[in-house]
């Protein structure tokens, strides 16, 4: 399900300082903290939501950040054949059987297929469909569970029938039964076996995106994790799935904030057997509540600072791309504002940020705190209407 990690303490609160330090926020819509920067840094507007203390003078800075984020000098367009701007929703249900320690209980629920045409008619073109490894492949290295695969396929095909894209998401937190892949748990070969079979199955579906793993957390050896990711990437390509994008996740519950300093430097070394890195995208998550857990109804940040730092890092490390595959909030005024600003930022940061999928619709009803499932009468949740829909592609 959604991330449970706590990252709010990783960044100091800039507003507590009278003069902001390098890379700290110093302005933007809704900003109430310090607007002056410590010498020699200059408060530089990156977009209307975010100004940051950077070296150099405003408007003439040498930082690639400010020169690449402004709409007048957008990042280099992606090569042809790469992904268009994406926006949509996670449809939960099959993941109800997947626990954060990678253990499995057999209580998956099929997301209602009617939701795909419902959301697509409003402009959504991305659907992330999580599932548990144990249900898809009950025996490590063994065949796929054909009974589950036919259920999962019916869902994937309903989403693909809209013309949109589907993220096939192994929702296992880098684990199986409490043990980490390649680090005491399943071997990299066993992990590769899952991806080999899935990729062979979906090899002809160009709108399938392979989500290598949901939310790795508490992974002791990030270099070893990158090796496990490489094994999955190699397996996907060897199975004949050479046209699709692959999403590679970092640590700390796929934290968008942690990627540049934790797993990112290791994952930059992951290679694609088809050549280049334009089809290897970083998979990141970010919530907007007080502890970044996605468990509270109210939002306290629009995350534009975190995402701006991520965009700078991606552009400075080979002009790579990422996708925000989980984010979301409650159906509250604070989240309607903050999520709306976050998704507007994501949209304008294309193609560095390819798009987003909010958490969650699917087999949740409107009592779930982060629900964007349609109501039984077909009407939508306020958060969807006010924050998500205006920022769809
Ligand atoms: C195979 O899939 C079916 C349908 O989802 C499920 O009921 C069953 O438990 C799965 N088998 C195993 C061994 O997990």
Short mmCIF file of C-alpha atoms and ligand atoms in Angstrom, two decimals:
data_model
loop_
_atom_site.label_atom_id
_atom_site.label_comp_id
_atom_site.label_asym_id
_atom_site.label_seq_id
_atom_site.Cartn_x
_atom_site.Cartn_y
_atom_site.Cartn_z
CA UNK A 1 0.00 0.00 0.00
CA UNK A 2 1.26 3.48 0.58
CA UNK A 3 4.53 4.37 2.20
CA UNK A 4 4.83 4.45 5.95
CA UNK A 5 8.27 5.94 6.34
CA UNK A 6 9.03 9.13 8.18
CA UNK A 7 11.14 11.64 6.36
CA UNK A 8 9.87 14.96 7.51
CA UNK A 9 12.92 15.43 9.68
CA UNK A 10 15.47 15.02 6.90
CA UNK A 11 15.39 18.66 5.92
CA UNK A 12 15.76 21.51 8.33
CA UNK A 13 12.85 23.92 8.34
CA UNK A 14 14.12 26.90 6.34
CA UNK A 15 11.60 29.21 7.89
CA UNK A 16 13.36 28.85 11.21
CA UNK A 17 16.39 30.69 9.83
CA UNK A 18 16.47 34.41 9.23
CA UNK A 19 18.75 33.86 6.25
CA UNK A 20 18.34 30.74 4.17
CA UNK A 21 21.40 28.63 3.32
CA UNK A 22 22.43 27.10 -0.01
CA UNK A 23 19.61 25.20 -1.77
CA UNK A 24 17.10 26.29 0.88
CA UNK A 25 13.74 27.63 -0.23
CA UNK A 26 13.52 31.42 -0.11
CA UNK A 27 10.22 32.20 -1.80
CA UNK A 28 7.27 31.04 -3.85
CA UNK A 29 3.50 30.97 -3.60
CA UNK A 30 2.53 30.31 -0.01
CA UNK A 31 6.08 30.58 1.31
CA UNK A 32 6.29 32.20 4.76
CA UNK A 33 9.93 31.54 5.71
CA UNK A 34 13.09 33.55 5.20
CA UNK A 35 13.40 35.27 1.83
CA UNK A 36 17.02 36.37 2.17
CA UNK A 37 19.91 34.01 1.47
CA UNK A 38 23.20 33.70 3.30
CA UNK A 39 26.11 35.23 1.35
CA UNK A 40 27.19 34.40 -1.34
CA UNK A 41 23.91 32.74 -2.32
CA UNK A 42 21.15 34.58 -4.14
CA UNK A 43 17.45 33.93 -3.94
CA UNK A 44 16.60 32.68 -7.41
CA UNK A 45 13.08 32.04 -8.69
CA UNK A 46 12.83 28.60 -10.27
CA UNK A 47 9.09 28.76 -10.76
CA UNK A 48 6.17 30.59 -9.22
CA UNK A 49 5.97 28.04 -6.42
CA UNK A 50 9.62 27.88 -5.54
CA UNK A 51 12.63 30.11 -5.16
CA UNK A 52 15.89 28.66 -3.93
CA UNK A 53 19.22 30.02 -2.60
CA UNK A 54 21.73 29.38 -5.35
CA UNK A 55 25.19 30.64 -6.25
CA UNK A 56 25.29 33.60 -8.65
CA UNK A 57 22.96 36.45 -9.42
CA UNK A 58 19.25 36.06 -10.04
CA UNK A 59 18.40 35.74 -13.70
CA UNK A 60 22.04 35.23 -14.64
CA UNK A 61 22.90 32.27 -12.49
CA UNK A 62 25.29 29.60 -13.64
CA UNK A 63 23.13 26.97 -12.00
CA UNK A 64 21.64 24.57 -14.48
CA UNK A 65 18.69 24.35 -12.14
CA UNK A 66 17.25 27.75 -12.83
CA UNK A 67 18.09 27.69 -16.50
CA UNK A 68 16.46 24.33 -17.15
CA UNK A 69 13.33 24.62 -15.06
CA UNK A 70 11.94 27.82 -16.49
CA UNK A 71 9.33 27.20 -19.14
CA UNK A 72 11.26 29.30 -21.65
CA UNK A 73 14.11 26.80 -21.70
CA UNK A 74 12.58 23.42 -21.07
CA UNK A 75 14.76 20.32 -20.64
CA UNK A 76 15.87 18.48 -23.74
CA UNK A 77 12.87 16.71 -25.27
CA UNK A 78 12.81 12.96 -24.82
CA UNK A 79 13.74 10.82 -27.79
CA UNK A 80 10.91 9.62 -29.99
CA UNK A 81 9.33 6.47 -28.72
CA UNK A 82 9.60 7.55 -25.13
CA UNK A 83 6.69 8.14 -22.83
CA UNK A 84 4.23 11.01 -23.28
CA UNK A 85 3.15 13.13 -20.32
CA UNK A 86 1.31 10.79 -17.97
CA UNK A 87 -1.23 11.31 -15.20
CA UNK A 88 -3.59 9.00 -13.41
CA UNK A 89 -4.19 6.81 -10.45
CA UNK A 90 -3.23 3.68 -8.55
CA UNK A 91 -5.98 1.10 -8.47
CA UNK A 92 -5.41 -0.86 -5.29
CA UNK A 93 -6.82 -4.26 -4.38
CA UNK A 94 -4.49 -7.04 -5.47
CA UNK A 95 -1.88 -5.57 -3.12
CA UNK A 96 -4.15 -6.03 -0.10
CA UNK A 97 -2.40 -9.39 0.15
CA UNK A 98 1.09 -7.82 0.37
CA UNK A 99 2.49 -6.68 3.72
CA UNK A 100 5.37 -4.27 4.16
CA UNK A 101 7.63 -7.13 5.29
CA UNK A 102 6.90 -8.97 2.05
CA UNK A 103 4.67 -11.57 3.67
CA UNK A 104 1.47 -12.67 1.99
CA UNK A 105 -2.08 -13.25 3.11
CA UNK A 106 -4.57 -14.41 0.54
CA UNK A 107 -7.05 -11.55 0.57
CA UNK A 108 -6.49 -9.75 -2.69
CA UNK A 109 -9.44 -7.96 -4.25
CA UNK A 110 -9.85 -7.14 -7.93
CA UNK A 111 -10.10 -3.38 -8.56
CA UNK A 112 -13.40 -2.50 -10.29
CA UNK A 113 -12.68 -2.38 -14.02
CA UNK A 114 -15.30 0.33 -14.56
CA UNK A 115 -12.90 2.83 -13.00
CA UNK A 116 -10.51 2.77 -15.96
CA UNK A 117 -12.97 4.17 -18.50
CA UNK A 118 -14.35 6.46 -15.79
CA UNK A 119 -10.99 8.12 -15.17
CA UNK A 120 -9.81 7.91 -18.78
CA UNK A 121 -12.86 9.87 -19.92
CA UNK A 122 -11.54 12.74 -17.79
CA UNK A 123 -8.04 12.58 -19.25
CA UNK A 124 -6.23 10.00 -17.09
CA UNK A 125 -3.76 7.93 -19.09
CA UNK A 126 -1.78 6.13 -16.38
CA UNK A 127 -2.96 3.32 -14.13
CA UNK A 128 -0.70 1.59 -11.61
CA UNK A 129 -1.92 -1.88 -10.69
CA UNK A 130 -0.13 -3.38 -7.67
CA UNK A 131 0.02 -7.06 -6.77
CA UNK A 132 1.85 -9.41 -4.39
CA UNK A 133 4.78 -11.46 -5.67
CA UNK A 134 3.62 -14.52 -3.69
CA UNK A 135 0.25 -14.61 -5.40
CA UNK A 136 1.71 -14.13 -8.89
CA UNK A 137 4.54 -16.63 -8.41
CA UNK A 138 3.77 -18.90 -5.43
CA UNK A 139 7.05 -20.83 -5.71
CA UNK A 140 10.33 -18.96 -6.13
CA UNK A 141 11.68 -19.64 -9.60
CA UNK A 142 8.49 -21.52 -10.49
CA UNK A 143 5.75 -20.73 -12.99
CA UNK A 144 3.31 -17.84 -12.72
CA UNK A 145 0.01 -18.63 -10.99
CA UNK A 146 -2.23 -18.86 -14.08
CA UNK A 147 -5.34 -18.41 -11.99
CA UNK A 148 -4.09 -15.12 -10.59
CA UNK A 149 -2.56 -14.05 -13.90
CA UNK A 150 -5.92 -14.34 -15.63
CA UNK A 151 -7.52 -12.13 -12.96
CA UNK A 152 -4.68 -9.64 -13.17
CA UNK A 153 -4.74 -9.68 -16.97
CA UNK A 154 -8.44 -8.86 -17.06
CA UNK A 155 -7.68 -5.77 -15.01
CA UNK A 156 -4.62 -4.76 -17.01
CA UNK A 157 -6.48 -5.25 -20.28
CA UNK A 158 -9.39 -3.09 -19.11
CA UNK A 159 -6.92 -0.32 -18.30
CA UNK A 160 -5.03 -0.73 -21.58
CA UNK A 161 -8.31 -0.67 -23.50
CA UNK A 162 -8.61 3.03 -22.63
CA UNK A 163 -5.48 3.71 -24.66
CA UNK A 164 -3.56 4.58 -21.53
CA UNK A 165 -0.48 3.12 -19.90
CA UNK A 166 -0.31 0.54 -17.10
CA UNK A 167 2.39 0.16 -14.49
CA UNK A 168 2.72 -3.52 -13.56
CA UNK A 169 3.77 -3.07 -9.93
CA UNK A 170 5.33 -5.80 -7.79
CA UNK A 171 4.21 -4.47 -4.42
CA UNK A 172 6.74 -6.26 -2.24
CA UNK A 173 8.94 -3.65 -0.55
CA UNK A 174 12.14 -5.39 -1.83
CA UNK A 175 11.19 -8.38 0.27
CA UNK A 176 9.62 -11.77 0.52
CA UNK A 177 8.53 -13.13 3.88
CA UNK A 178 10.56 -10.61 5.84
CA UNK A 179 13.81 -11.13 3.94
CA UNK A 180 15.41 -8.78 1.43
CA UNK A 181 16.06 -9.73 -2.18
CA UNK A 182 19.74 -10.42 -2.77
CA UNK A 183 20.50 -9.73 0.88
CA UNK A 184 19.43 -12.89 2.69
CA UNK A 185 16.04 -13.32 1.02
CA UNK A 186 15.24 -14.46 -2.52
CA UNK A 187 18.30 -14.53 -4.76
CA UNK A 188 18.70 -12.10 -7.61
CA UNK A 189 18.14 -15.04 -9.97
CA UNK A 190 14.81 -15.79 -8.29
CA UNK A 191 13.79 -12.14 -8.55
CA UNK A 192 14.91 -12.18 -12.20
CA UNK A 193 12.76 -15.26 -12.77
CA UNK A 194 9.62 -13.34 -11.77
CA UNK A 195 10.48 -10.52 -14.14
CA UNK A 196 11.47 -12.83 -16.95
CA UNK A 197 8.04 -14.49 -16.89
CA UNK A 198 6.12 -11.22 -16.50
CA UNK A 199 8.09 -9.51 -19.27
CA UNK A 200 7.61 -12.44 -21.65
CA UNK A 201 3.88 -12.30 -20.94
CA UNK A 202 3.63 -8.56 -21.65
CA UNK A 203 6.36 -8.34 -24.32
CA UNK A 204 3.96 -7.27 -27.05
CA UNK A 205 2.15 -4.63 -24.96
CA UNK A 206 4.02 -1.40 -25.59
CA UNK A 207 1.84 0.52 -23.10
CA UNK A 208 2.86 -1.68 -20.20
CA UNK A 209 5.47 -0.13 -17.93
CA UNK A 210 7.43 -2.48 -15.69
CA UNK A 211 7.51 -1.33 -12.06
CA UNK A 212 10.42 -3.38 -10.79
CA UNK A 213 9.53 -3.07 -7.09
CA UNK A 214 7.34 -1.02 -4.80
CA UNK A 215 8.95 0.92 -1.96
CA UNK A 216 12.18 -0.73 -0.90
CA UNK A 217 12.77 0.18 2.74
CA UNK A 218 15.37 -0.53 5.41
CA UNK A 219 17.73 -1.97 2.81
CA UNK A 220 21.19 -2.26 4.39
CA UNK A 221 23.30 -2.42 1.21
CA UNK A 222 22.18 -0.02 -1.52
CA UNK A 223 24.95 -1.14 -3.89
CA UNK A 224 23.62 -4.68 -3.61
CA UNK A 225 20.10 -3.38 -4.18
CA UNK A 226 21.22 -1.77 -7.45
CA UNK A 227 22.60 -5.18 -8.46
CA UNK A 228 19.19 -6.75 -7.79
CA UNK A 229 17.55 -4.04 -9.88
CA UNK A 230 20.04 -4.72 -12.68
CA UNK A 231 19.11 -8.41 -12.58
CA UNK A 232 15.44 -7.51 -13.08
CA UNK A 233 16.22 -5.09 -15.93
CA UNK A 234 18.37 -7.69 -17.69
CA UNK A 235 15.66 -10.33 -17.28
CA UNK A 236 13.00 -8.06 -18.76
CA UNK A 237 15.05 -7.31 -21.86
CA UNK A 238 16.23 -10.91 -22.28
CA UNK A 239 12.59 -12.01 -22.27
CA UNK A 240 11.99 -9.96 -25.39
CA UNK A 241 10.30 -6.93 -23.82
CA UNK A 242 12.51 -4.33 -25.46
CA UNK A 243 10.11 -1.47 -26.19
CA UNK A 244 8.79 -0.74 -22.73
CA UNK A 245 9.85 1.66 -20.01
CA UNK A 246 11.18 0.20 -16.76
CA UNK A 247 10.78 1.96 -13.40
CA UNK A 248 13.66 1.52 -10.96
CA UNK A 249 13.08 2.36 -7.30
CA UNK A 250 15.39 3.68 -4.61
CA UNK A 251 15.33 3.32 -0.87
CA UNK A 252 13.36 4.69 2.07
CA UNK A 253 10.00 3.66 0.60
CA UNK A 254 11.01 4.95 -2.85
CA UNK A 255 11.36 8.39 -1.34
CA UNK A 256 11.60 11.21 -3.86
CA UNK A 257 13.47 13.15 -1.20
CA UNK A 258 16.04 10.45 -0.45
CA UNK A 259 16.83 9.40 -4.03
CA UNK A 260 19.60 11.93 -4.77
CA UNK A 261 21.55 11.11 -1.60
CA UNK A 262 20.70 7.46 -0.89
CA UNK A 263 20.12 4.96 -3.70
CA UNK A 264 20.36 7.38 -6.62
CA UNK A 265 24.14 7.30 -7.02
CA UNK A 266 24.02 3.48 -7.17
CA UNK A 267 21.01 3.30 -9.47
CA UNK A 268 22.65 5.71 -11.94
CA UNK A 269 25.01 2.81 -12.75
CA UNK A 270 22.19 0.47 -13.75
CA UNK A 271 22.39 -0.08 -17.52
CA UNK A 272 19.78 -1.02 -20.08
CA UNK A 273 20.76 -3.92 -22.39
CA UNK A 274 18.94 -2.17 -25.27
CA UNK A 275 21.33 0.78 -24.87
CA UNK A 276 20.98 4.25 -23.42
CA UNK A 277 18.94 5.09 -20.35
CA UNK A 278 15.91 6.76 -21.88
CA UNK A 279 13.70 3.80 -20.96
CA UNK A 280 15.05 3.43 -17.41
CA UNK A 281 13.10 5.86 -15.23
CA UNK A 282 13.41 6.40 -11.51
CA UNK A 283 10.30 5.45 -9.56
CA UNK A 284 9.60 7.87 -6.70
CA UNK A 285 6.90 8.36 -4.07
CA UNK A 286 6.06 11.36 -1.93
CA UNK A 287 3.16 12.15 0.40
CA UNK A 288 2.15 15.53 1.75
CA UNK A 289 1.11 14.94 5.36
CA UNK A 290 3.02 15.86 8.50
CA UNK A 291 5.21 12.74 8.56
CA UNK A 292 5.15 11.87 4.83
CA UNK A 293 3.29 8.68 5.62
CA UNK A 294 0.13 9.17 3.59
CA UNK A 295 -1.97 8.30 6.60
CA UNK A 296 -3.35 11.72 7.59
CA UNK A 297 -6.28 13.58 6.09
CA UNK A 298 -4.49 16.95 6.15
CA UNK A 299 -1.54 18.09 4.07
CA UNK A 300 1.28 20.36 5.25
CA UNK A 301 3.44 20.75 2.13
CA UNK A 302 3.14 20.96 -1.64
CA UNK A 303 6.52 19.15 -1.98
CA UNK A 304 7.70 21.56 -4.65
CA UNK A 305 10.99 21.99 -2.77
CA UNK A 306 11.66 18.24 -2.70
CA UNK A 307 10.64 17.76 -6.32
CA UNK A 308 12.69 20.76 -7.48
CA UNK A 309 15.78 19.27 -5.84
CA UNK A 310 14.98 15.94 -7.50
CA UNK A 311 14.56 17.58 -10.92
CA UNK A 312 17.90 19.36 -10.54
CA UNK A 313 19.58 16.07 -9.63
CA UNK A 314 18.03 14.24 -12.58
CA UNK A 315 19.07 16.94 -15.03
CA UNK A 316 22.59 17.10 -13.64
CA UNK A 317 23.04 13.32 -13.86
CA UNK A 318 22.53 12.62 -17.53
CA UNK A 319 19.16 14.32 -17.99
CA UNK A 320 17.36 11.32 -16.53
CA UNK A 321 13.63 11.01 -15.90
CA UNK A 322 11.44 10.00 -12.99
CA UNK A 323 7.79 9.27 -12.38
CA UNK A 324 5.86 10.06 -9.19
CA UNK A 325 3.97 6.80 -8.97
CA UNK A 326 2.49 7.39 -5.51
CA UNK A 327 1.33 10.62 -3.94
CA UNK A 328 -1.97 11.74 -2.50
CA UNK A 329 -3.90 13.21 0.37
CA UNK A 330 -7.20 13.37 2.15
CA UNK A 331 -10.34 14.97 0.82
CA UNK A 332 -9.59 18.17 2.74
CA UNK A 333 -9.02 21.80 1.84
CA UNK A 334 -5.32 21.60 2.73
CA UNK A 335 -4.72 18.63 0.44
CA UNK A 336 -6.79 20.08 -2.38
CA UNK A 337 -4.43 23.07 -2.32
CA UNK A 338 -1.14 21.26 -1.70
CA UNK A 339 -1.72 18.28 -3.97
CA UNK A 340 -2.97 20.60 -6.70
CA UNK A 341 0.24 22.65 -6.47
CA UNK A 342 2.39 19.52 -6.38
CA UNK A 343 0.77 17.99 -9.45
CA UNK A 344 0.90 21.31 -11.31
CA UNK A 345 4.65 21.31 -10.62
CA UNK A 346 4.97 17.74 -11.88
CA UNK A 347 3.08 18.62 -15.03
CA UNK A 348 5.31 21.58 -15.87
CA UNK A 349 8.46 19.58 -15.05
CA UNK A 350 7.80 17.21 -17.98
CA UNK A 351 9.76 15.49 -19.44
CA UNK A 352 12.15 15.29 -16.48
CA UNK A 353 9.13 14.23 -14.44
CA UNK A 354 7.08 12.13 -16.83
CA UNK A 355 3.97 12.19 -14.70
CA UNK A 356 2.17 10.90 -11.64
CA UNK A 357 -0.31 8.39 -10.32
CA UNK A 358 -2.15 9.28 -7.13
CA UNK A 359 -2.87 6.83 -4.32
CA UNK A 360 -5.58 5.55 -4.58
CA UNK A 361 -8.70 4.32 -6.24
CA UNK A 362 -9.49 0.67 -6.93
CA UNK A 363 -11.06 -1.48 -4.25
CA UNK A 364 -11.28 1.36 -1.73
CA UNK A 365 -14.56 3.05 -0.98
CA UNK A 366 -14.88 6.67 0.08
CA UNK A 367 -14.26 5.82 3.75
CA UNK A 368 -10.54 5.26 3.05
CA UNK A 369 -8.68 8.36 4.11
CA UNK A 370 -6.85 8.83 0.79
CA UNK A 371 -9.67 7.58 -1.41
CA UNK A 372 -10.16 8.95 -4.91
CA UNK A 373 -12.51 6.11 -5.86
CA UNK A 374 -15.67 7.35 -7.55
CA UNK A 375 -18.81 7.31 -5.41
CA UNK A 376 -21.51 4.74 -6.21
CA UNK A 377 -23.46 7.43 -8.06
CA UNK A 378 -20.49 8.05 -10.37
CA UNK A 379 -19.51 11.38 -8.85
CA UNK A 380 -15.88 11.97 -7.93
CA UNK A 381 -14.12 12.78 -4.67
CA UNK A 382 -13.38 16.49 -4.11
CA UNK A 383 -9.62 15.85 -4.16
CA UNK A 384 -9.89 14.27 -7.58
CA UNK A 385 -12.04 17.08 -8.93
CA UNK A 386 -10.04 19.97 -7.48
CA UNK A 387 -6.43 18.72 -7.39
CA UNK A 388 -5.98 15.78 -9.75
CA UNK A 389 -8.28 16.33 -12.70
CA UNK A 390 -6.96 19.84 -13.54
CA UNK A 391 -3.43 18.40 -13.77
CA UNK A 392 -4.12 15.36 -15.94
CA UNK A 393 -2.27 15.39 -19.29
C1 LIG B 1 -3.32 -18.37 -7.30
O1 LIG B 1 -4.25 -17.36 -7.64
C2 LIG B 1 -5.54 -17.55 -7.13
C3 LIG B 1 -6.43 -16.48 -7.71
O2 LIG B 1 -6.00 -15.19 -7.35
C4 LIG B 1 -5.48 -17.51 -5.62
O3 LIG B 1 -6.78 -17.73 -5.07
C5 LIG B 1 -4.53 -18.56 -5.11
O4 LIG B 1 -4.38 -18.45 -3.73
C6 LIG B 1 -3.18 -18.41 -5.78
N1 LIG B 1 -2.33 -19.53 -5.40
C7 LIG B 1 -1.35 -19.40 -4.54
C8 LIG B 1 -0.61 -20.63 -4.21
O5 LIG B 1 -1.05 -18.33 -4.02
#
